[in-house]
Short mmCIF file of C-alpha atoms in Angstrom, two decimals:
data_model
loop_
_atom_site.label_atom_id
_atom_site.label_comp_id
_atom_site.label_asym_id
_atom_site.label_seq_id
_atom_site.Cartn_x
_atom_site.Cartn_y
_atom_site.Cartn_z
CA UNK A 1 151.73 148.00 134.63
CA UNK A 2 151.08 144.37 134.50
CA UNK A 3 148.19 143.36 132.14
CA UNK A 4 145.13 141.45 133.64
CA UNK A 5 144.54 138.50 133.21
CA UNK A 6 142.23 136.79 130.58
CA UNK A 7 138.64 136.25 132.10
CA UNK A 8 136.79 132.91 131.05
CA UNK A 9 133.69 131.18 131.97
CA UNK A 10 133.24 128.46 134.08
CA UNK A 11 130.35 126.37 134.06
CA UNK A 12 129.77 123.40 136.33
CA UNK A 13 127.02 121.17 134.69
CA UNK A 14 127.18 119.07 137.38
CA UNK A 15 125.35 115.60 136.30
CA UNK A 16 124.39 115.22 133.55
CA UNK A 17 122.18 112.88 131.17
CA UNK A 18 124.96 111.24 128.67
CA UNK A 19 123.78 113.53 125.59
CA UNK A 20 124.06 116.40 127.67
CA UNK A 21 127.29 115.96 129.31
CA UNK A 22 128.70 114.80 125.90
CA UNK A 23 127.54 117.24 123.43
CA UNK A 24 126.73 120.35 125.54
CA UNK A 25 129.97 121.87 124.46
CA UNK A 26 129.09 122.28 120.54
CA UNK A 27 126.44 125.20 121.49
CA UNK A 28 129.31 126.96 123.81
CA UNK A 29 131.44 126.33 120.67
CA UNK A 30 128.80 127.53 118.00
CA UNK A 31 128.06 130.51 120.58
CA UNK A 32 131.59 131.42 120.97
CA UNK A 33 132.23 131.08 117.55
CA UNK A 34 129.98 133.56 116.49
CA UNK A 35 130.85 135.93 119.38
CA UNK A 36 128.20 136.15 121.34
CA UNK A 37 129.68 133.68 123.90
CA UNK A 38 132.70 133.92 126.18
CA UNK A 39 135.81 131.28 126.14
CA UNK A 40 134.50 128.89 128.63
CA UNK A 41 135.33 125.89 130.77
CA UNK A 42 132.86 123.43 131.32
CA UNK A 43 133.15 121.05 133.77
CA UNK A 44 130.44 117.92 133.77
CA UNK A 45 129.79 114.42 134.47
CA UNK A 46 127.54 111.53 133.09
CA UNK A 47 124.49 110.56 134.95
CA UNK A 48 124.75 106.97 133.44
CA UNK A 49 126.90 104.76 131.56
CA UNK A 50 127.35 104.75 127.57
CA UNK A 51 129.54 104.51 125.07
CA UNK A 52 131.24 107.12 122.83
CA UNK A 53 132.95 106.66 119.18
CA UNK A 54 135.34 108.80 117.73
CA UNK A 55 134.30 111.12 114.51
CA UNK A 56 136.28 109.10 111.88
CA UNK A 57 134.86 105.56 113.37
CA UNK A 58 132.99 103.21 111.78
CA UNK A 59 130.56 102.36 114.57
CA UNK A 60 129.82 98.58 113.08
CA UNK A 61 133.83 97.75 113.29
CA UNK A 62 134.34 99.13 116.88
CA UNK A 63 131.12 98.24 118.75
CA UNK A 64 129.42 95.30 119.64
CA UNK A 65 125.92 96.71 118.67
CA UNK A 66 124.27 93.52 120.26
CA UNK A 67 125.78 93.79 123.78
CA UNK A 68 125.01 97.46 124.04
CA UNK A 69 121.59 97.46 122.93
CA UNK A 70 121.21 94.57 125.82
CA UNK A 71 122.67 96.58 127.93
CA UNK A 72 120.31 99.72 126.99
CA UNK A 73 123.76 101.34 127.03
CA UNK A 74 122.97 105.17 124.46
CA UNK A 75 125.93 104.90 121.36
CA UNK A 76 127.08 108.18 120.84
CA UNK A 77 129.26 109.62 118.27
CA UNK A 78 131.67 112.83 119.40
CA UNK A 79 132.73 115.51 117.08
CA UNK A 80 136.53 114.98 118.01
CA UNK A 81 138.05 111.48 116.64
CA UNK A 82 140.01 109.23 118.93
CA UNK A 83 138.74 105.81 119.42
CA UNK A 84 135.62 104.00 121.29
CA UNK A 85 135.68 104.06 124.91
CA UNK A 86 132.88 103.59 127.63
CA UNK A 87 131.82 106.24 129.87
CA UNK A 88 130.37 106.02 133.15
CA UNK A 89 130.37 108.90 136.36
CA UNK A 90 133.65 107.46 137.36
CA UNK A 91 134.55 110.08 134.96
CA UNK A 92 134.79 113.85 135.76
CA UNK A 93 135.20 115.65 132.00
CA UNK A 94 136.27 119.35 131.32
CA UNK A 95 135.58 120.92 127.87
CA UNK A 96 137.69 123.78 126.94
CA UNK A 97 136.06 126.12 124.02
CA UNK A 98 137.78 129.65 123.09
CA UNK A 99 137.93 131.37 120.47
CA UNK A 100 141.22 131.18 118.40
CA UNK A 101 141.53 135.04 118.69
CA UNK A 102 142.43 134.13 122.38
CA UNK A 103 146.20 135.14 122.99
CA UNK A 104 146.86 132.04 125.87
CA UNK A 105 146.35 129.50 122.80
CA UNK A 106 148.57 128.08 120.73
CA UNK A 107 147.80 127.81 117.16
CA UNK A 108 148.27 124.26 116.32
CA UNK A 109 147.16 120.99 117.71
CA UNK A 110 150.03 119.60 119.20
CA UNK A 111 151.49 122.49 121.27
CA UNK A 112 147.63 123.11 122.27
CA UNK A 113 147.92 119.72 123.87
CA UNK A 114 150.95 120.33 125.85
CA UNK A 115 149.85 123.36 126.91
CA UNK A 116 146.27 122.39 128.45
CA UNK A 117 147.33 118.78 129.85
CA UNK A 118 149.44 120.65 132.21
CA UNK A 119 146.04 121.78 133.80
CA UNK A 120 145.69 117.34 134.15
CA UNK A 121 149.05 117.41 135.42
CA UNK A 122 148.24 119.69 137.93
CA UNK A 123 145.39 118.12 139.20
CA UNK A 124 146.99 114.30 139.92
CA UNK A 125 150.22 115.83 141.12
CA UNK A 126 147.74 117.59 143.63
CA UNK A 127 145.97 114.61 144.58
CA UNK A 128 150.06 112.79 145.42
CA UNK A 129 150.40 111.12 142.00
CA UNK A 130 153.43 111.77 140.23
CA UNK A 131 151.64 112.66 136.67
CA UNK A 132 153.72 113.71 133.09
CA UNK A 133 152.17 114.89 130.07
CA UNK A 134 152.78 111.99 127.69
CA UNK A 135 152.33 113.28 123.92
CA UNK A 136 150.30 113.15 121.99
CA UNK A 137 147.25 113.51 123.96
CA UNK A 138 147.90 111.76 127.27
CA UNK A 139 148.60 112.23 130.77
CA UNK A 140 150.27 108.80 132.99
CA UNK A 141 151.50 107.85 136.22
CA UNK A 142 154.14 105.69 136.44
CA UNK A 143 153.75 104.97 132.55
CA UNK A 144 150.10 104.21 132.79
CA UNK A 145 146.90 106.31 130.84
CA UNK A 146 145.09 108.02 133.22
CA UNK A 147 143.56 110.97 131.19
CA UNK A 148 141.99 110.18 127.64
CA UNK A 149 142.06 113.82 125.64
CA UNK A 150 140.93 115.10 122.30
CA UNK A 151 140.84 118.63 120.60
CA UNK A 152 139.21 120.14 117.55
CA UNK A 153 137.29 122.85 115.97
CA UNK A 154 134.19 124.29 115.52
CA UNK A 155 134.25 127.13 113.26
CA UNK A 156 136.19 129.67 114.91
CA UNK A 157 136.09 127.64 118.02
CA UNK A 158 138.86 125.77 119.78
CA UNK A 159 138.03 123.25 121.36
CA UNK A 160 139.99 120.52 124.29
CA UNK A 161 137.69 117.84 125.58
CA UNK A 162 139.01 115.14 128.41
CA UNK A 163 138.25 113.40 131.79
CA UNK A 164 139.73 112.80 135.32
CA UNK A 165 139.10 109.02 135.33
CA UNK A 166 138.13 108.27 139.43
CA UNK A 167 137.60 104.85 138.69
CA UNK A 168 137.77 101.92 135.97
CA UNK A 169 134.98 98.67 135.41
CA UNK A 170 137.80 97.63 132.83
CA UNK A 171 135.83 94.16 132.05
CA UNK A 172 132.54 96.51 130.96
CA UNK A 173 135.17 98.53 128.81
CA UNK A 174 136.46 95.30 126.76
CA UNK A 175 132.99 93.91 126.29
CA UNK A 176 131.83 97.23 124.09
CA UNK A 177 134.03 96.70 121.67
CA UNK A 178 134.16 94.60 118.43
CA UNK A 179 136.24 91.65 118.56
CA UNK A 180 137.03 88.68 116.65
CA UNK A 181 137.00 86.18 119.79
CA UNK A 182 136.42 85.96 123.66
CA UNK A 183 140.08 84.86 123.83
CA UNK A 184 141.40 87.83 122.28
CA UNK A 185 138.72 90.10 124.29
CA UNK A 186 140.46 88.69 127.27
CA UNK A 187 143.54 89.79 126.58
CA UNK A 188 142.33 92.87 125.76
CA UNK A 189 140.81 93.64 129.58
CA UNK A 190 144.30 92.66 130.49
CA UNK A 191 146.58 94.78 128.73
CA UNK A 192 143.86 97.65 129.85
CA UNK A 193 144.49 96.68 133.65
CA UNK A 194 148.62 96.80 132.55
CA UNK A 195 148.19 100.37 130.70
CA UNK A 196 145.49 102.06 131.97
CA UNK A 197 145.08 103.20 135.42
CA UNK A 198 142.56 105.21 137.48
CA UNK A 199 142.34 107.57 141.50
CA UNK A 200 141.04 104.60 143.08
CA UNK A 201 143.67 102.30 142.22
CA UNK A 202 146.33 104.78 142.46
CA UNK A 203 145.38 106.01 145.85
CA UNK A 204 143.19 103.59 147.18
CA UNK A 205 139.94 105.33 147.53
CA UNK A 206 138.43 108.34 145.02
CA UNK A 207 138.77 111.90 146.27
CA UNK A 208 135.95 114.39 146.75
CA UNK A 209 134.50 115.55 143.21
CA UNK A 210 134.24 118.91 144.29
CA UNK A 211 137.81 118.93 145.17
CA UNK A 212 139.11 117.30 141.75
CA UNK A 213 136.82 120.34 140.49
CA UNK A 214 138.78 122.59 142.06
CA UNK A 215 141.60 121.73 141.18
CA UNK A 216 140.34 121.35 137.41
CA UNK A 217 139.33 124.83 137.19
CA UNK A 218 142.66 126.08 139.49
CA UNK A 219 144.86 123.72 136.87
CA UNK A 220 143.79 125.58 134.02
CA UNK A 221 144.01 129.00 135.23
CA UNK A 222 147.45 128.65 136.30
CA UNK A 223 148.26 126.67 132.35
CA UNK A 224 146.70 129.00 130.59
CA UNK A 225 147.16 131.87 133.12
CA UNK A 226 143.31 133.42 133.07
CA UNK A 227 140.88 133.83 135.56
CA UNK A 228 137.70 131.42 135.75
CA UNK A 229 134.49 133.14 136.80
CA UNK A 230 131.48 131.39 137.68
CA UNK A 231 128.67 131.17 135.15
CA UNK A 232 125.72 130.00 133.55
CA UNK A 233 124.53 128.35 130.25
CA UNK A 234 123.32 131.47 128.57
CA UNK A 235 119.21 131.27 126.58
CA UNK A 236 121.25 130.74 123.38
CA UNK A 237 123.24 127.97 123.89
CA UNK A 238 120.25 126.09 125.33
CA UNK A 239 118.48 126.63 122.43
CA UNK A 240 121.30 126.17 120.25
CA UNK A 241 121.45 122.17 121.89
CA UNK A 242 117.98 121.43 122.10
CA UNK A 243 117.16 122.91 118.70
CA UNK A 244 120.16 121.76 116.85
CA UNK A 245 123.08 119.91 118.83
CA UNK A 246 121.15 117.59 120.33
CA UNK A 247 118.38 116.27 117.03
CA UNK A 248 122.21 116.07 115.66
CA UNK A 249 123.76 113.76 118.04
CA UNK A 250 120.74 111.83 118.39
CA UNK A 251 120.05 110.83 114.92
CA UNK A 252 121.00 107.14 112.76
CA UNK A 253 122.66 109.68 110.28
CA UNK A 254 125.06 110.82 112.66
CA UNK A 255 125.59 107.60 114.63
CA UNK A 256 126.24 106.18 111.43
CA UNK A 257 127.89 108.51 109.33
CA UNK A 258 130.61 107.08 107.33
CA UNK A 259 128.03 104.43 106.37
CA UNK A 260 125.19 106.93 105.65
CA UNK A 261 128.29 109.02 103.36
CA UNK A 262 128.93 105.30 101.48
CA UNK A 263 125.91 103.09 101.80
CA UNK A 264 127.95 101.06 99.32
CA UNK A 265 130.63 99.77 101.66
CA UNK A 266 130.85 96.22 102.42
CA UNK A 267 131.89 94.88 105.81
CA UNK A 268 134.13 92.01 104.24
CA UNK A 269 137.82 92.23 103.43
CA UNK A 270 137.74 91.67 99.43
CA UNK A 271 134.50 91.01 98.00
CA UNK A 272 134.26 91.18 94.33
CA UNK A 273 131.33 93.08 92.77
CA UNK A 274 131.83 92.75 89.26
CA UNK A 275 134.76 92.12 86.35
CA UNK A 276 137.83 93.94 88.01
CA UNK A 277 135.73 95.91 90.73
CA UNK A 278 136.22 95.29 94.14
CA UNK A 279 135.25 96.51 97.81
CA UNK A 280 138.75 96.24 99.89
CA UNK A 281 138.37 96.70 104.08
CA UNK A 282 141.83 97.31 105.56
CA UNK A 283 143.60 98.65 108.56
CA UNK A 284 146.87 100.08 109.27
CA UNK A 285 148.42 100.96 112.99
CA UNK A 286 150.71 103.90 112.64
CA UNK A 287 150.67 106.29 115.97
CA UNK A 288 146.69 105.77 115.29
CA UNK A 289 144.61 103.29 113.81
CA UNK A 290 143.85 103.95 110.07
CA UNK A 291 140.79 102.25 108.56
CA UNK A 292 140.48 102.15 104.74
CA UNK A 293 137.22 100.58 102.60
CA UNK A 294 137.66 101.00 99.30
CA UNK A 295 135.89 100.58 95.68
CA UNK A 296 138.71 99.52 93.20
CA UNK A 297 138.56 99.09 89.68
CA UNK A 298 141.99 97.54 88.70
CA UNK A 299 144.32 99.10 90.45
CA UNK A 300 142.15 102.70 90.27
CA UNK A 301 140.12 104.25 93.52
CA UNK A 302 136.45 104.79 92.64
CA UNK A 303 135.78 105.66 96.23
CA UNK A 304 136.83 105.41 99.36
CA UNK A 305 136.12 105.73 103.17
CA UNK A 306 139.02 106.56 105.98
CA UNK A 307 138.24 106.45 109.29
CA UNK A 308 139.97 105.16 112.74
CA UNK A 309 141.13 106.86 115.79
CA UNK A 310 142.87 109.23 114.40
CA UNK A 311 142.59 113.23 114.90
CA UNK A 312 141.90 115.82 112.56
CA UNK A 313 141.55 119.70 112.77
CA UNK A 314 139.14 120.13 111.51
CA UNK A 315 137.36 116.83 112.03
CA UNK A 316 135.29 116.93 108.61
CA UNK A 317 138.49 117.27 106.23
CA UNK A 318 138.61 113.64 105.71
CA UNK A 319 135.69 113.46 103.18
CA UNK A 320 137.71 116.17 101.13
CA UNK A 321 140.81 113.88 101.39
CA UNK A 322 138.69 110.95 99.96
CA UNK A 323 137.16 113.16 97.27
CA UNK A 324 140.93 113.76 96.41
CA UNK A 325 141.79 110.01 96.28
CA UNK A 326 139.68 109.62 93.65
CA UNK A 327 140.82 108.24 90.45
CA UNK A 328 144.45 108.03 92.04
CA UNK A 329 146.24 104.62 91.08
CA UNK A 330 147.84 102.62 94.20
CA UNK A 331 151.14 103.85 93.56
CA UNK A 332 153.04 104.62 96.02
CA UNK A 333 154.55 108.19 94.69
CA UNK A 334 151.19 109.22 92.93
CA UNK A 335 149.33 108.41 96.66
CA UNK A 336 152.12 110.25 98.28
CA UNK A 337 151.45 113.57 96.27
CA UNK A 338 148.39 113.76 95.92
CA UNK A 339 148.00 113.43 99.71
CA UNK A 340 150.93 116.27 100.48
CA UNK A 341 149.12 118.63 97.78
CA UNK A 342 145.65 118.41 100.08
CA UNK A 343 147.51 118.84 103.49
CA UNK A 344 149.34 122.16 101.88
CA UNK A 345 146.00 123.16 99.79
CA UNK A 346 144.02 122.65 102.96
CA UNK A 347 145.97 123.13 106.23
CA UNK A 348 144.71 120.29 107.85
CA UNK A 349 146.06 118.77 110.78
CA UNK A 350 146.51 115.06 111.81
CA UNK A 351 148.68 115.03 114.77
CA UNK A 352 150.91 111.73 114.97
CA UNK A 353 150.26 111.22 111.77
CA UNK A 354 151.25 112.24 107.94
CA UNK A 355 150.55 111.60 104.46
CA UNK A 356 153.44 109.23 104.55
CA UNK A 357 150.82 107.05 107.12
CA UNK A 358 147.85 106.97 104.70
CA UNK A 359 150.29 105.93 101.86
CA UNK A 360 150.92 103.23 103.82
CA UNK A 361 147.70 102.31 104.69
CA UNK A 362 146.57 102.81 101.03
CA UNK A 363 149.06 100.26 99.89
CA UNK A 364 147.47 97.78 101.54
CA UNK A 365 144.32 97.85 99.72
CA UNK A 366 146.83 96.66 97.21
CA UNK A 367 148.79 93.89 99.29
CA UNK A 368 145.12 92.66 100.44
CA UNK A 369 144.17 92.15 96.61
CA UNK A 370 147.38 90.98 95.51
CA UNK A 371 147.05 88.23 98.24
CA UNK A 372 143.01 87.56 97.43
CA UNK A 373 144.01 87.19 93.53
CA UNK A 374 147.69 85.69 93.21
CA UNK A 375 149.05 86.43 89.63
CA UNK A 376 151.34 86.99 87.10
CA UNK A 377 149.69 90.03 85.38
CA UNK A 378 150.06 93.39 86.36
CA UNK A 379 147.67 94.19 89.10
CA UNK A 380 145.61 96.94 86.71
CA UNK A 381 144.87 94.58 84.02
CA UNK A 382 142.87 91.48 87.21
CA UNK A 383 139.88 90.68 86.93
#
């Protein structure tokens, strides 16, 4: 006798005010976590434009504060990482959240990608597109991004959060971010026209939203092979957001949480704070952006933040993984084990990238004060 399918949730939220349609989820997750909720699908889009920052982001590197607050445009940080994007209802997003007892899911990161972004697949190659899954966390046609993803957890919660992009204002999506010039912004909106594509420009016109719904909900029954049932937000999960999600997600300490975990980070490259200490900004590009700021004394970590658009499961290992840097010397074999002993002591993930990455990212705090202070002496002993 053939076993029934799994039965899931679906939940259309329809539009939604930006806080709503971009936080919602954690209740479902906090609610399924604890059991009293069933794995769910929710499907959603934003009422109005704003912009969204990945968990490990430093919101004062990515954004251009000034321009958003002109453009009353809401900042919101998400509890997956990824980088800063703006979001508008040319975007149709589904949120996946199941418990990690579920038997359809696969226990780590990666294949958990592969597995749900053939739901995406399904939906473009409905719609005439010839879509691939493009790993890590992608889906393209014709080797352009046309599906942004991200996964994480919440507790015993899995989550998989990403969009159906209808349409693109690729100019408003270059002038968000952080730049060092309107030359290189520029260039920017061009290589997003080049790499990034969209329904509308693909097919010449958007489809109906309640068909792309469709065949959201009939793309992840056949990936996962459940059954989606109709459904509503149950009293708990409302209160759960408006009690606790959304103060969260609405607050300067979360907007602004690296800073608020180091109020003593500096925006500058090197700055020098007193004899041999120094505050060291740096970035590395592996697979993901890596972001380091750093307190040094000689050639010692006092602190340190990481962020960038990088994934973790869970999200909030990295302040464990900067506790663990701590008092480590910029050596290259000391960095490297004491980063492998907290990935085996922990069992985070960082899919696309490994301790080897943050080595090299943390030897460039080094190369950026070897280059600020040009000497002889051995890098411990410079003042």
């Amino acid at each position: 006798m053939l076993a029934l399918p799994e039965e899931w949730r679906l939940i259309d939220l329809g539009l939604q005010e930006p806080v709503v349609a971009q936080c919602f989820y954690e209740a479902v997750a906090r609610c399924v976590s604890d059991g009293i909720s069933p794995n769910t699908l929710i499907i959603t889009i934003p009422s109005k434009p704003y912009v969204c920052i990945g968990y490990h982001q430093r919101l004062e590197e990515e954004v251009d504060l000034d321009y958003c607050h002109s453009q009353g445009l809401r900042i919101i940080r998400r509890g997956q990482g990824g980088g800063a994007v703006y979001l508008d209802s040319n975007q149709v997003f589904y949120q996946l959240v199941a418990h990690e007892d579920s038997p359809v899911l696969p226990s780590d990161v990666e294949s958990l990608f592969k597995k749900c972004l053939a739901a995406t697949v399904h939906v473009y190659r409905s719609l005439g597109l010839p879509a691939e899954y493009k790993p890590l966390n992608d889906v393209v046609v014709r080797g352009k991004k046309i599906s942004g993803n991200g996964a994480g957890r919440l507790g015993r919660a899995v989550i998989l959060v990403g969009n159906i992009i209808l349409d693109m204002d690729y100019e408003r999506m270059a002038r968000i971010l952080k730049v060092p010039d309107e030359k290189f912004r520029d260039k920017m909106a061009k290589s997003m026209r080049e790499w990034v594509t969209n329904l509308k420009r693909e097919l010449g016109q958007v489809p109906p939203v309640e068909r792309i719904k469709e065949l959201i909900a009939e793309g992840f029954e056949k990936a996962l092979g459940i059954k989606l049932v109709r459904g509503e937000p149950t009293p708990e999960e409302l209160r759960v957001f408006e009690e606790e999600v959304k103060p969260k997600h609405l607050s300067s300490e979360w907007l602004y949480l690296p800073e608020e975990r180091h109020p003593w980070a500096h925006p500058s490259r090197v700055v020098k704070i007193a004899d041999g200490v120094r505050v060291v900004s740096v970035a590395h590009k592996a697979k993901k952006m890596i972001r380091l700021t750093a307190e040094l004394v000689g050639d010692k970590i006092l602190d340190i933040i990481i962020s960038g658009d990088f994934f973790a499961v869970p999200e909030d290992a990295m302040p464990g993984l900067e506790d663990a840097l701590k008092g480590c010397r910029l050596e290259r074999n000391e960095l490297l084990e004491r980063i492998k002993a907290f990935y085996a002591s922990t069992g985070v993930e960082t899919p696309g990238i490994g301790p080897e990455d943050f080595v090299e990212a943390l030897m460039k705090l080094r190369e950026a004060v070897e280059t600020y202070l040009p000497s002889t002496r051995p890098f411990s002993e410079r003042t």
